[in-house]
mmCIF file of C-alpha atoms in Angstrom:
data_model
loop_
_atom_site.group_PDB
_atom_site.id
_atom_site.type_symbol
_atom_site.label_atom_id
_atom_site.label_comp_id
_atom_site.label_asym_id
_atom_site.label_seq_id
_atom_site.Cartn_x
_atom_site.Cartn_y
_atom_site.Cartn_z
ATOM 1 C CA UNK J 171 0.000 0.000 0.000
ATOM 2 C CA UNK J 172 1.316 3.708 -0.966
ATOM 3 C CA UNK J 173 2.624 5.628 1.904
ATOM 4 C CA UNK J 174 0.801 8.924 2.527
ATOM 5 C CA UNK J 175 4.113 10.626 2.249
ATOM 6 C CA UNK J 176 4.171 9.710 -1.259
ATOM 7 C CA UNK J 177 1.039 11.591 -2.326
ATOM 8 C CA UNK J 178 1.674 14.673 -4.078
ATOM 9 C CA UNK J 179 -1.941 15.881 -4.286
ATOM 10 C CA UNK J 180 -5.394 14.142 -3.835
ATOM 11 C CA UNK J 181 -8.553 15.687 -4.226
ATOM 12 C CA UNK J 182 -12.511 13.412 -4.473
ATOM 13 C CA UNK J 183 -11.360 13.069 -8.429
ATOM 14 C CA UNK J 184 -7.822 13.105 -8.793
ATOM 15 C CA UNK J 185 -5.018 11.466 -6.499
ATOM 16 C CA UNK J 186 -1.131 12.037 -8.025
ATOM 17 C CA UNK J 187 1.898 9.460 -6.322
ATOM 18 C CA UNK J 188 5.490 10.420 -6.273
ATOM 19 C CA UNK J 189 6.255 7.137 -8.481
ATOM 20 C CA UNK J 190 10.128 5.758 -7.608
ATOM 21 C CA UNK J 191 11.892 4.129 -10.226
ATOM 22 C CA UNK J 192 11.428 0.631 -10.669
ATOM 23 C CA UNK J 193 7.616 0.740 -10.246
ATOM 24 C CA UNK J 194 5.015 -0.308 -12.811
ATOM 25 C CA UNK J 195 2.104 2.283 -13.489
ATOM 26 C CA UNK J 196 -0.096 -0.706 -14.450
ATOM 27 C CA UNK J 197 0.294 -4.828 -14.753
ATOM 28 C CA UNK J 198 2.543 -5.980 -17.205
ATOM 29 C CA UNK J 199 3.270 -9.633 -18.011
ATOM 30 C CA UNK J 200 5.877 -10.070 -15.374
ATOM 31 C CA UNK J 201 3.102 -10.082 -12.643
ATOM 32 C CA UNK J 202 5.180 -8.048 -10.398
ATOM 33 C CA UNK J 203 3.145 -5.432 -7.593
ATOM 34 C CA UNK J 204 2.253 -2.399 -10.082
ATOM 35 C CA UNK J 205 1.303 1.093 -8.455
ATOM 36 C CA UNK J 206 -2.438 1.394 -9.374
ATOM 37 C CA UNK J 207 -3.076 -1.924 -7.023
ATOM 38 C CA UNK J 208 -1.087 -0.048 -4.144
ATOM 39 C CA UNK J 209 -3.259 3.040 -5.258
ATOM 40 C CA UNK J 210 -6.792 0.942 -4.716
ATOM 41 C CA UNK J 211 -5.214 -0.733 -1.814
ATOM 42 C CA UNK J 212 -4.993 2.771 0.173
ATOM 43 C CA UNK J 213 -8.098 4.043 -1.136
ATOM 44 C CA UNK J 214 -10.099 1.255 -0.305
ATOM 45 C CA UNK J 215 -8.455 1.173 3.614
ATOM 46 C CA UNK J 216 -8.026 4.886 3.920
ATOM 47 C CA UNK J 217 -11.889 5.333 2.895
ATOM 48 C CA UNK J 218 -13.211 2.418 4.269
ATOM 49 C CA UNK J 219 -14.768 1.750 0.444
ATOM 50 C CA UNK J 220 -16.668 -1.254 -0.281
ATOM 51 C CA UNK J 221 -15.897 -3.731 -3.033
ATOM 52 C CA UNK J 222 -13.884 -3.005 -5.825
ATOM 53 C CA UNK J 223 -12.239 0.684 -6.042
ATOM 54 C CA UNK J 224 -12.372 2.599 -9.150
ATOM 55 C CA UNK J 225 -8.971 4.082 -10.539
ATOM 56 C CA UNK J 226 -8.464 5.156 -13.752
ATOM 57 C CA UNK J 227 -4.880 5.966 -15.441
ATOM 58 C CA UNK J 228 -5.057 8.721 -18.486
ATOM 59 C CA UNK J 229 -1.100 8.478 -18.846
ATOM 60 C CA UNK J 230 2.059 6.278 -17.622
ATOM 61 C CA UNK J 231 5.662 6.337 -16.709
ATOM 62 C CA UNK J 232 8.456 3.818 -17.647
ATOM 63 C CA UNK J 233 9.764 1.466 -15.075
ATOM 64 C CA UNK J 234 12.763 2.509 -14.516
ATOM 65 C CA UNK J 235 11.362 6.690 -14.815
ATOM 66 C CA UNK J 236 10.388 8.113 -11.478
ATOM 67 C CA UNK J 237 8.223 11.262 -10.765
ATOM 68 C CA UNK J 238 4.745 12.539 -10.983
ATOM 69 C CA UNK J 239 2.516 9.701 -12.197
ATOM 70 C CA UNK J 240 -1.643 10.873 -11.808
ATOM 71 C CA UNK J 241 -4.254 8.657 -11.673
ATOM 72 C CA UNK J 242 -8.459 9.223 -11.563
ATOM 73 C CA UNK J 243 -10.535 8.444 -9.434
ATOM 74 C CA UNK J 244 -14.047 8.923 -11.078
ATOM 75 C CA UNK J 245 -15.184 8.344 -14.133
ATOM 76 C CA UNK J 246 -16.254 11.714 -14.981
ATOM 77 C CA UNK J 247 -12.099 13.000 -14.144
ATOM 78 C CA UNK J 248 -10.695 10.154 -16.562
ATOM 79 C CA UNK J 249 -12.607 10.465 -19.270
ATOM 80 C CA UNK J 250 -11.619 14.469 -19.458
ATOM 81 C CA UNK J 251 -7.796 13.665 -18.195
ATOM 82 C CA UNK J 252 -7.385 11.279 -21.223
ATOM 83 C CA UNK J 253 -9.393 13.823 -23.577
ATOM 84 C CA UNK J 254 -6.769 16.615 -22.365
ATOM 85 C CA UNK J 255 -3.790 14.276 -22.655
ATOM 86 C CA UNK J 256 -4.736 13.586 -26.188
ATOM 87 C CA UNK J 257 -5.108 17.034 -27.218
ATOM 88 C CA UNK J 258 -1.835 18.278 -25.154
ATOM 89 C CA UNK J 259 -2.991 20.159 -22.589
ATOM 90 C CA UNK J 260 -1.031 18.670 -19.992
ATOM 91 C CA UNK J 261 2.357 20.814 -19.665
ATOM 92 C CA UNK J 262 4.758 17.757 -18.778
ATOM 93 C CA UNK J 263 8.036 18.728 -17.772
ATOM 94 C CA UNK J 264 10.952 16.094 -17.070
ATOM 95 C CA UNK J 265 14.012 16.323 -15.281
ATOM 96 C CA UNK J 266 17.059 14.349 -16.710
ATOM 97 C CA UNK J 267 20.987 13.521 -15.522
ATOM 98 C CA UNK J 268 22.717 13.148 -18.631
ATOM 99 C CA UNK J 269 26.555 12.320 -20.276
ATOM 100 C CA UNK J 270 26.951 15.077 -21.982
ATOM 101 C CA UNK J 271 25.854 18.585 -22.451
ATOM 102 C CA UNK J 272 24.001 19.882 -25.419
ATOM 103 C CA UNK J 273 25.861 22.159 -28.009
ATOM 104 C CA UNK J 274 22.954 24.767 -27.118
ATOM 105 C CA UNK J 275 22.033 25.829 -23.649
ATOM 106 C CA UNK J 276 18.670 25.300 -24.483
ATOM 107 C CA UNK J 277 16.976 24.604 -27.646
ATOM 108 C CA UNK J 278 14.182 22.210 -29.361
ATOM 109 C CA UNK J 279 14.644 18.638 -30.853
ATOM 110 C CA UNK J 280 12.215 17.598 -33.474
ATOM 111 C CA UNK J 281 12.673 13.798 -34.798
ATOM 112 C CA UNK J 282 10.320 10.960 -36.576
ATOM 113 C CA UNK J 283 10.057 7.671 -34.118
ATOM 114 C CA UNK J 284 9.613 4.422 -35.252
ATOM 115 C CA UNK J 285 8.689 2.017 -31.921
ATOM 116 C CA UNK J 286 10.244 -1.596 -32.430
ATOM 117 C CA UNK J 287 7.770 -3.577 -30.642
ATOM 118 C CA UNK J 288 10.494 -6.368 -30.609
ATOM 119 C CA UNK J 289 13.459 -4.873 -28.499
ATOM 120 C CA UNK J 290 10.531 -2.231 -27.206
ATOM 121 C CA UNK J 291 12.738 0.725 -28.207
ATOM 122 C CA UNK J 292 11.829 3.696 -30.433
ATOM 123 C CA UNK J 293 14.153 4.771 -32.998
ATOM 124 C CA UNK J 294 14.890 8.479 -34.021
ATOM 125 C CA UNK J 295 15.106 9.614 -37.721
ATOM 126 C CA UNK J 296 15.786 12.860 -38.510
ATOM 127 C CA UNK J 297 13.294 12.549 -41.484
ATOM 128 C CA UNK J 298 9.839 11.271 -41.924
ATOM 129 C CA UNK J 299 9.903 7.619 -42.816
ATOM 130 C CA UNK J 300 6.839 4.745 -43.083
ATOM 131 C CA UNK J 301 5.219 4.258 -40.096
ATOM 132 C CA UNK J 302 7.162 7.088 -38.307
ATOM 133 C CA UNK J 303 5.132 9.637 -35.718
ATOM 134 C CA UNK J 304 6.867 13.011 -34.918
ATOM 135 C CA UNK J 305 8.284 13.704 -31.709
ATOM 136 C CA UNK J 306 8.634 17.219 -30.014
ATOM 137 C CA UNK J 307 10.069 18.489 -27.173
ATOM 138 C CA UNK J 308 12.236 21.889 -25.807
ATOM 139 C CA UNK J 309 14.741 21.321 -23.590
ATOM 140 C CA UNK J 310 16.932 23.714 -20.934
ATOM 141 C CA UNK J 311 20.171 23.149 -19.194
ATOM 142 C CA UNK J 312 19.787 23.788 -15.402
ATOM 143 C CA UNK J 313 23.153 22.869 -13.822
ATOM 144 C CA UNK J 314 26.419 20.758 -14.422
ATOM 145 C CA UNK J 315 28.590 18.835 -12.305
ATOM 146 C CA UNK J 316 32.279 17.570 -13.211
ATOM 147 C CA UNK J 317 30.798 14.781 -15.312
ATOM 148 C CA UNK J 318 26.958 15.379 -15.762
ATOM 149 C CA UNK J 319 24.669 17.921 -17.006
ATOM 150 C CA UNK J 320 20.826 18.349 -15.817
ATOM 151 C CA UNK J 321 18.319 18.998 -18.546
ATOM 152 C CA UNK J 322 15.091 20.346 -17.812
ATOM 153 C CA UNK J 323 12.742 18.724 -21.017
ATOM 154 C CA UNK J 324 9.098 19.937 -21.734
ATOM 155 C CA UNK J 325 7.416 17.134 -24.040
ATOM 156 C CA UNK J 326 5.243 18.840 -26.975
ATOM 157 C CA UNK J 327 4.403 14.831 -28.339
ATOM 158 C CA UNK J 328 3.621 11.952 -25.896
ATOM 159 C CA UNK J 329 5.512 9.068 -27.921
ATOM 160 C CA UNK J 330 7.138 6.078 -26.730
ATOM 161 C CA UNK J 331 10.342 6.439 -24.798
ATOM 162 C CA UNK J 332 10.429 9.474 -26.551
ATOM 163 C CA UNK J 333 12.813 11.774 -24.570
ATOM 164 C CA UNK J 334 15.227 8.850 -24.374
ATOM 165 C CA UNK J 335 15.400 7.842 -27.783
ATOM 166 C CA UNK J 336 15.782 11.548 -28.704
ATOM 167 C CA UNK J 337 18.542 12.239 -26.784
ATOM 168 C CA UNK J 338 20.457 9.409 -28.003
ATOM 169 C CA UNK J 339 19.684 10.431 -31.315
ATOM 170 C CA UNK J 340 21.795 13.829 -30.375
ATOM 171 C CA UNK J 341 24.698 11.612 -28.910
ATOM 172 C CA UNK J 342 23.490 12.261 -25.063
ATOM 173 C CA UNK J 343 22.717 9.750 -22.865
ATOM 174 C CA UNK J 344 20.500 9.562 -19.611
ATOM 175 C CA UNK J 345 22.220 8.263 -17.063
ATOM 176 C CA UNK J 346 21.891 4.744 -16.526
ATOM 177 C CA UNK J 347 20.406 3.943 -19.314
ATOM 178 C CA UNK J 348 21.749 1.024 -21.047
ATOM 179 C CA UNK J 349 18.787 0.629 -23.651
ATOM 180 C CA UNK J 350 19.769 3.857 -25.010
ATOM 181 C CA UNK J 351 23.574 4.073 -25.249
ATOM 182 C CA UNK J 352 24.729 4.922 -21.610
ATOM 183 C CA UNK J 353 28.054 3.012 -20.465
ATOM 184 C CA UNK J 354 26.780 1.597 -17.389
ATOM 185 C CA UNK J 355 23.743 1.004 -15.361
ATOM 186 C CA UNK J 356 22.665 2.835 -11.593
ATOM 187 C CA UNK J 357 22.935 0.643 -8.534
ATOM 188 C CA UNK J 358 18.902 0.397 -8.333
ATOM 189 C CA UNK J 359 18.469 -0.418 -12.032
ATOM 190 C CA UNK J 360 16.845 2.834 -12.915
ATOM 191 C CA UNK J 361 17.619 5.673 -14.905
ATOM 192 C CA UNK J 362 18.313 9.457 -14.217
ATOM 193 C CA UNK J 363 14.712 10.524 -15.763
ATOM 194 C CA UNK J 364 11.925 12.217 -13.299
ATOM 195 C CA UNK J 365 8.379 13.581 -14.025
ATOM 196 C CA UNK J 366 8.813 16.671 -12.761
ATOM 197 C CA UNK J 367 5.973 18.610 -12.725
ATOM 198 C CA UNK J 368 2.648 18.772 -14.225
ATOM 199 C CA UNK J 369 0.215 21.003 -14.855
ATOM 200 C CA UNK J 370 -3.292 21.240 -16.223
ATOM 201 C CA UNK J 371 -6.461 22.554 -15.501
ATOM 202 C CA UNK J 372 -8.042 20.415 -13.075
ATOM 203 C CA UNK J 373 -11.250 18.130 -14.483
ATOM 204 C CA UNK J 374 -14.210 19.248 -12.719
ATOM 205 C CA UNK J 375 -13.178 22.441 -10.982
ATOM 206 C CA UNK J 376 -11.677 24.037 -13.881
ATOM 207 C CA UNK J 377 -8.665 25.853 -11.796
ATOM 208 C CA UNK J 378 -4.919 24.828 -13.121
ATOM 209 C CA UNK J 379 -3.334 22.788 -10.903
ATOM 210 C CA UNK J 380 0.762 22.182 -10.805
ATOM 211 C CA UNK J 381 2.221 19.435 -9.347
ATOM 212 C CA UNK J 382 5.852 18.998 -8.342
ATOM 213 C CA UNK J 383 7.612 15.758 -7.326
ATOM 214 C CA UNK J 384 10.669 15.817 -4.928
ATOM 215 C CA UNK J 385 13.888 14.428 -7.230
ATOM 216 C CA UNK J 386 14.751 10.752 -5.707
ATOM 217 C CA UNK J 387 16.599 10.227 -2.240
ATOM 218 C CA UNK J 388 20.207 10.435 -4.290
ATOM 219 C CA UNK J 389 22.934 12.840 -3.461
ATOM 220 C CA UNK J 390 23.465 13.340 -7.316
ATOM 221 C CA UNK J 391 19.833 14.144 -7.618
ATOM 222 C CA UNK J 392 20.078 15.966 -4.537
ATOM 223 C CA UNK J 393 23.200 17.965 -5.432
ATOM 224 C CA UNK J 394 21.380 18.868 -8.835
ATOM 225 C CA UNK J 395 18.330 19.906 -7.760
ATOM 226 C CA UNK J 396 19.868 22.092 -5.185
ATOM 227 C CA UNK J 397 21.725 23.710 -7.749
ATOM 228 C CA UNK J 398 18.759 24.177 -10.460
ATOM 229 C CA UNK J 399 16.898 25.996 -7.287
ATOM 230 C CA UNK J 400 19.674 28.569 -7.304
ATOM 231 C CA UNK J 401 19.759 29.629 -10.791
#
């Protein structure tokens, strides 16, 4: 079950976990413990609810991604979170540790990605080829350390492993990420990439909500985002 301290915002509609790396958003075929279980598991003992709990998931996060992951918990609130997904109107903003920095302080990467349902990877092509979908997103360098930079990313597109297979695409590399070119893994198997923040108009009250998840318990993370604070 999710600790409380874990809970970045709950409302009667919406409830939004600080996901840690390693998690599942939803069942996969490994049958491993996946968040929205733990989700309906303190719903249904902090509310004393009856029978089976409704929770509804308009997006997800990677395993190994950590971060903001928001989940509904009416009907009415997932049906317009997945409608505002789908037309963009969720301002997602990532924070990554990377290899190298960008030639650009800041700047925008536009690339056509092709998933590969085999080695489930996306590949980046500069141009438009068959069964390609364009990918989006700006990007900002926050700090640097001796052998990292920290980008802060804004997706535009929602595609599959998107920001990773982007950056690789430019020659960076998340940290930790072996999938996508990085030289060796972290000691808890995931990778340098956090859900930030997010921010939308909320689904029945119609105010604009923005979320912000605490970087992992790291002292890289920790020595980064103390640094991005100050600039």
């Amino acid at each position: 079950m999710i600790d409380k301290d874990r809970i970045l915002y709950e409302d009667n509609h919406l409830i939004v976990i600080n996901k840690r790396c390693g998690e599942l958003s939803q069942a996969d075929k490994s049958g491993d413990i996946c968040l929205i279980d733990e989700v309906k598991a303190y719903l249904k003992k902090t509310y004393s609810k009856p029978g089976n709990v409704y929770l509804g998931l308009p997006h997800r996060l990677d395993r190994p991604t950590s971060g903001c992951l928001l989940f509904c918990k009416t009907e009415k609130a997932l049906s317009r979170m997945n409608e505002a997904f789908r037309k963009g109107e969720v301002d997602k903003t990532y924070w990554a540790i990377v290899d190298r920095c960008p030639k650009k302080e800041e700047g925008r990467l536009v690339h056509f990605l092709v998933r590969e349902c085999e080695s489930n990877k996306s590949r980046a092509y500069e141009r438009e080829v068959k069964g390609s979908q364009r990918a989006e997103l700006v990007y900002r360098v926050l700090a640097k350390s001796d052998r990292y930079t920290l980008l802060s990313i804004e997706l535009l597109t929602g595609r599959h492993h998107q920001i990773r297979s982007q950056l690789q695409a430019e020659g960076i590399h998340i940290k930790g990420d072996l999938k996508y070119g990085a030289d060796r893994s972290n000691r808890d198997g995931g990778i340098c990439l956090h859900s930030r923040e997010l921010s939308f108009i909320h689904p029945v009250r119609k105010e604009r909500l923005v979320i912000k998840a605490p970087v992992p318990n790291d002292r890289l993370w920790e020595y980064f985002e103390k640094n991005a604070e100050q600039e």
